[in-house]
Amino acid sequence: DMAFLLIGTLNLYEHQSTLCPNLPLRFLLYIAAEYEGLMAKMNANIYGSSLVHLPAPQCVVFYNGDDAAEDEQYLRLTDAFVNEQGEKTASCIELSVRVLNINYGHNRQLMSCCGRLEEYSCFIDCIKRNCQDGFTTEQAVENAIVYCIEHDILGDILLPFLAEVKKMLLTEYNERKYMK
């Protein structure tokens, strides 16, 4: 997960292996925290008579979970605004989160423009296939790392950061298993 300013845009990116309908609410809270930090850095007076200029936010989720998902979809905060009868209610606020499916074989145009993302997609797919073939999670990760290094996929990351990558992946897969 990361947030950064680039050419006047507040970019908020998150990686998810599960689709959560509450992502727009979570991003609303992230954005508020980011704006609060920016206001402090700018020493901005939000109670003054001058408009405080804000960078426009862009909220993006990279999804690579096991559930079927479209290549691209939008989750909207207004979907959460319902009354006691479960009917949607009007709102003065909207926030959209763009969800991009980065599973191997999805979003071909995006992958062709970003080789690193395509390599990551291939790497995760290799781990998933190894798990489906009956390997333990640890062996699936180990086999995927060896395969990817041999085929020049993320080699410049996997070789120097081998221990960190393994630890991060095993933690993530164990957390997912626990959550299920």
Short mmCIF file of N, CA and C in Angstrom, two decimals, residues 2-13 27 30-36 38 54-60:
data_model
loop_
_atom_site.label_atom_id
_atom_site.label_comp_id
_atom_site.label_asym_id
_atom_site.label_seq_id
_atom_site.Cartn_x
_atom_site.Cartn_y
_atom_site.Cartn_z
N MET A 2 0.50 2.22 -0.78
CA MET A 2 1.28 3.45 -0.78
C MET A 2 0.44 4.63 -1.24
N ALA A 3 0.88 5.78 -0.79
CA ALA A 3 0.27 7.04 -1.20
C ALA A 3 1.40 7.98 -1.58
N PHE A 4 1.21 8.71 -2.68
CA PHE A 4 2.23 9.65 -3.10
C PHE A 4 1.61 10.73 -3.98
N LEU A 5 2.26 11.89 -3.99
CA LEU A 5 1.86 12.99 -4.86
C LEU A 5 2.67 12.91 -6.14
N LEU A 6 1.97 13.04 -7.27
CA LEU A 6 2.64 13.03 -8.56
C LEU A 6 1.87 13.96 -9.48
N ILE A 7 2.51 14.99 -9.92
CA ILE A 7 1.95 15.95 -10.86
C ILE A 7 0.57 16.43 -10.39
N GLY A 8 0.49 16.84 -9.14
CA GLY A 8 -0.74 17.41 -8.61
C GLY A 8 -1.85 16.43 -8.31
N THR A 9 -1.54 15.13 -8.30
CA THR A 9 -2.54 14.11 -8.00
C THR A 9 -2.09 13.32 -6.78
N LEU A 10 -3.02 13.10 -5.86
CA LEU A 10 -2.76 12.25 -4.70
C LEU A 10 -3.12 10.83 -5.10
N ASN A 11 -2.11 10.02 -5.29
CA ASN A 11 -2.29 8.64 -5.73
C ASN A 11 -2.28 7.72 -4.53
N LEU A 12 -3.33 6.94 -4.39
CA LEU A 12 -3.41 5.95 -3.32
C LEU A 12 -3.57 4.58 -3.97
N TYR A 13 -2.59 3.72 -3.74
CA TYR A 13 -2.58 2.39 -4.34
C TYR A 13 -2.57 1.34 -3.24
N PHE A 27 -10.69 3.80 1.82
CA PHE A 27 -9.96 4.84 1.09
C PHE A 27 -10.37 6.24 1.55
N TYR A 30 -8.25 6.82 4.46
CA TYR A 30 -6.87 7.04 4.04
C TYR A 30 -6.70 8.45 3.48
N ILE A 31 -7.63 8.84 2.62
CA ILE A 31 -7.54 10.16 1.99
C ILE A 31 -7.60 11.26 3.05
N ALA A 32 -8.51 11.12 4.00
CA ALA A 32 -8.63 12.13 5.06
C ALA A 32 -7.30 12.25 5.82
N ALA A 33 -6.68 11.13 6.13
CA ALA A 33 -5.40 11.16 6.84
C ALA A 33 -4.31 11.81 5.99
N GLU A 34 -4.29 11.50 4.69
CA GLU A 34 -3.30 12.11 3.80
C GLU A 34 -3.51 13.61 3.69
N TYR A 35 -4.76 14.04 3.54
CA TYR A 35 -5.03 15.48 3.47
C TYR A 35 -4.67 16.18 4.77
N GLU A 36 -4.93 15.53 5.89
CA GLU A 36 -4.57 16.11 7.18
C GLU A 36 -3.06 16.35 7.26
N LEU A 38 -1.02 16.69 4.67
CA LEU A 38 -0.67 17.73 3.71
C LEU A 38 -0.99 19.12 4.25
N LEU A 54 -6.32 21.43 -3.14
CA LEU A 54 -6.01 20.04 -2.82
C LEU A 54 -5.65 19.27 -4.08
N PRO A 55 -4.72 18.34 -3.97
CA PRO A 55 -4.47 17.45 -5.10
C PRO A 55 -5.65 16.48 -5.23
N ALA A 56 -6.09 16.26 -6.45
CA ALA A 56 -7.20 15.34 -6.68
C ALA A 56 -6.75 13.91 -6.37
N PRO A 57 -7.59 13.14 -5.66
CA PRO A 57 -7.20 11.77 -5.34
C PRO A 57 -7.54 10.78 -6.45
N GLN A 58 -6.71 9.78 -6.56
CA GLN A 58 -6.95 8.63 -7.44
C GLN A 58 -6.77 7.39 -6.58
N CYS A 59 -7.80 6.57 -6.49
CA CYS A 59 -7.77 5.37 -5.64
C CYS A 59 -7.77 4.13 -6.52
N VAL A 60 -6.72 3.32 -6.37
CA VAL A 60 -6.57 2.15 -7.22
C VAL A 60 -6.22 0.94 -6.35
#
